[in-house]
Coordinates of C-alpha atoms in Angstrom, one line a residue:
X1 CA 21.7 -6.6 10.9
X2 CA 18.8 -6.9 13.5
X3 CA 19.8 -3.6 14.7
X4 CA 18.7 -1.9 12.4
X5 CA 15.9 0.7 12.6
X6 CA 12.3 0.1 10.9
X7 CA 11.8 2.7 8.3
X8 CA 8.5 4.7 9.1
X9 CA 6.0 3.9 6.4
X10 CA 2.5 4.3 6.0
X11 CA 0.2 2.7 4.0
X12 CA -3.2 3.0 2.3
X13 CA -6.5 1.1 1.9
X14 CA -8.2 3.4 -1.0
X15 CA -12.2 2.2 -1.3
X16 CA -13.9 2.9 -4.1
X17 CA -17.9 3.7 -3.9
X18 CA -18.2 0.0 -4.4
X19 CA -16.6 -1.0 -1.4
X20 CA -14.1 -2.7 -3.3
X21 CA -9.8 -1.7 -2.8
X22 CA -7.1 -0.5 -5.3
X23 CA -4.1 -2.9 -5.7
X24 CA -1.6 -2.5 -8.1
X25 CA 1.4 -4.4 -9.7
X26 CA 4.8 -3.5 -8.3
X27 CA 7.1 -2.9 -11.4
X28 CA 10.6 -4.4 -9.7
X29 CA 9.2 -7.7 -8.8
X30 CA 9.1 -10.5 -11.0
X31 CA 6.1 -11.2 -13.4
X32 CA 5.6 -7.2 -13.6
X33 CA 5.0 -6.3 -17.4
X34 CA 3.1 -10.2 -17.7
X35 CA -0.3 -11.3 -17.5
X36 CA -2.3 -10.0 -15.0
X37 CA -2.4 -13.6 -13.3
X38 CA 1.5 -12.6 -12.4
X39 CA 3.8 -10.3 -10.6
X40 CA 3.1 -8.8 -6.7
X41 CA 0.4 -6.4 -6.3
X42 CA 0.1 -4.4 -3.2
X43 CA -2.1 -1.2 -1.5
X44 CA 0.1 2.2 -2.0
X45 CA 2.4 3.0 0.6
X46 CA 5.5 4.6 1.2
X47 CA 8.1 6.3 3.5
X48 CA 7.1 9.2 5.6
X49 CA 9.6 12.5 5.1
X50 CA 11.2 14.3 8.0
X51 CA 8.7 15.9 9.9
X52 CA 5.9 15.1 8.1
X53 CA 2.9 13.8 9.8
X54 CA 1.2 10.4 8.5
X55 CA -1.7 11.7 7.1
X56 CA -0.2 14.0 5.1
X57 CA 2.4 11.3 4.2
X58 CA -0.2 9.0 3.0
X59 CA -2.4 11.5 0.6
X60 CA 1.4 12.5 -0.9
X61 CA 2.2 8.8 -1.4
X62 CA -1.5 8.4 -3.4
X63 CA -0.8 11.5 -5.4
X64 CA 3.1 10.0 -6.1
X65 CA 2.3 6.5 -6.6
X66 CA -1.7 6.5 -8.4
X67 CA -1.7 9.8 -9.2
X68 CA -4.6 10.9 -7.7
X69 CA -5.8 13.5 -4.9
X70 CA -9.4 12.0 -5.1
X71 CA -9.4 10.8 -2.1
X72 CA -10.7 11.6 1.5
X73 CA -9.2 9.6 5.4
X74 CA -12.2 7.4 6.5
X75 CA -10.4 5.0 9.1
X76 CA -6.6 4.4 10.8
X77 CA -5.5 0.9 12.2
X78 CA -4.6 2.0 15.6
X79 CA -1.5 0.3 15.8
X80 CA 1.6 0.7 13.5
X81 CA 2.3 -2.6 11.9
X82 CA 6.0 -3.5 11.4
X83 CA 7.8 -6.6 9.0
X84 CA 11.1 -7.8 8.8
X85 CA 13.1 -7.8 5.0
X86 CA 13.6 -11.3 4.2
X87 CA 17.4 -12.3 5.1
X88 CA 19.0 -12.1 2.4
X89 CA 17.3 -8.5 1.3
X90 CA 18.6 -6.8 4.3
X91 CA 21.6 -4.5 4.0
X92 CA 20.2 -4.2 0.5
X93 CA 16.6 -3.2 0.1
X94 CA 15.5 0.1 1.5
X95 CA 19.1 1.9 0.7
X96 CA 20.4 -1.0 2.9
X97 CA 19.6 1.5 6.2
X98 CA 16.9 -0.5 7.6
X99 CA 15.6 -4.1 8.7
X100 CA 11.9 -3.5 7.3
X101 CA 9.4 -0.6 7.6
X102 CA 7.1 -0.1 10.3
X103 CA 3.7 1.1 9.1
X104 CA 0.5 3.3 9.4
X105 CA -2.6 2.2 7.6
X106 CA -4.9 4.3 6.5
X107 CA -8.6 3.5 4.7
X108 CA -9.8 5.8 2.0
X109 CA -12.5 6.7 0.2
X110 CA -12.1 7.3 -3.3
X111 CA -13.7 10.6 -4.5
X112 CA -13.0 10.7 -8.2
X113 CA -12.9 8.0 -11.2
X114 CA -11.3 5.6 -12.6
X115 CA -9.7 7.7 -14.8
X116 CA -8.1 9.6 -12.0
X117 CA -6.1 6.8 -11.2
X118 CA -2.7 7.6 -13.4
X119 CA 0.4 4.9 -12.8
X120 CA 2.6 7.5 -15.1
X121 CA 2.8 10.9 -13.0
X122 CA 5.8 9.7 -11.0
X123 CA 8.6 7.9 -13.2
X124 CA 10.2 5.9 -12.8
X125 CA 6.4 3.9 -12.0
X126 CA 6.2 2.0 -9.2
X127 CA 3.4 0.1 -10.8
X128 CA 2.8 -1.1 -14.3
X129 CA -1.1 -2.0 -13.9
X130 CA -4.0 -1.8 -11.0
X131 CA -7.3 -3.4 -10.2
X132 CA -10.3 -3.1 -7.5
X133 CA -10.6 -6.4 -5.9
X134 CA -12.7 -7.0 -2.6
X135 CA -11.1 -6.6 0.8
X136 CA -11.4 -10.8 1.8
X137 CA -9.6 -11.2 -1.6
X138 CA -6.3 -9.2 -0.7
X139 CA -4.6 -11.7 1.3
X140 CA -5.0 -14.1 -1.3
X141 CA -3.5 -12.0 -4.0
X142 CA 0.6 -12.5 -4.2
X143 CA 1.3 -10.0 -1.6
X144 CA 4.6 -11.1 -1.3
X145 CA 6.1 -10.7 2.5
X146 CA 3.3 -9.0 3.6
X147 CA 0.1 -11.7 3.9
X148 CA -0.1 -11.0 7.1
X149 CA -0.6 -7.3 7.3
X150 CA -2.8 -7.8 4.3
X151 CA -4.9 -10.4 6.4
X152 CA -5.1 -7.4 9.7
X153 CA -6.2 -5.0 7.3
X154 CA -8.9 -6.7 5.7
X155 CA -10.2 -8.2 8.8
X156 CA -9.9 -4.3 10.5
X157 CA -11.4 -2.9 7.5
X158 CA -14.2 -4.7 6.5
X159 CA -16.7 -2.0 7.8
X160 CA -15.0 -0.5 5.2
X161 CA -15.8 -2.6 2.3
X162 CA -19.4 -1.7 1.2
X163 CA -21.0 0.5 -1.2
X164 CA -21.3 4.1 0.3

């Protein structure tokens, strides 16, 4: 199954005027719909369509996923940042077409409020609850497979993560 193709992906780092990033609780893992000590939280991302160009893929996804167009590109990671499905996942996860996604990280900066942020505009929701945390926190946070992009990111993006 290692010959499979990475899925194209792209990912995004949304900053609020706190410096602080959104995360939110994916809704197929397990502890979704639980205390907010449980479940896998991670940054929106998602799959980038046919000819679409990643930063155009990656406002889309925070309009699909959070519901919001508040936001405005401050920063790309200037590599794209690939990982593997577990094992046993593969064949399965991602229509069972690919091995893992390769992504494109983006850090933006949140133009709206808290109240723009809407987990219901796409069903079925990919999340069931978000939260600003700081950027050294996100590793720690169950991330699930991806600890180590998280870890890249927030080291990359610290600049980011400061009032503005």
């Amino acid at each position: 199954m290692t010959d499979l193709p990475y899925r194209p992906n792209v990912g995004a780092l949304l900053f609020n005027r706190q410096g602080m990033v959104l995360v939110a609780r994916r809704t197929d893992m397990e502890g979704a719909g639980g205390p907010p000590d449980q479940g896998v939280w991670q940054c929106p991302q998602g799959g980038i369509d046919e000819g679409e160009d990643p930063q155009t893929a990656v406002l889309r996804e925070l309009h699909e996923e959070i519901g919001t167009n508040a936001a405005a590109i401050i920063g790309t990671y200037p590599e794209w940042l690939s990982y593997d499905l577990p094992a046993h996942l593969i064949g399965k996860a991602l229509g069972g077409r690919y091995r893992g996604q390769t992504q494109k990280w983006f850090a933006l900066r949140f133009t709206g409020q808290d109240s723009d942020i809407r987990l219901d505009t796409h069903l079925p929701a990919e999340f069931d609850m978000w939260k600003w945390v700081r950027l050294e926190q996100l590793p720690q946070l169950n991330v699930g497979i991806k600890k180590d992009i998280y870890t890249r990111l927030a080291a990359y993006f610290a600049r980011y993560a400061v009032a503005a």
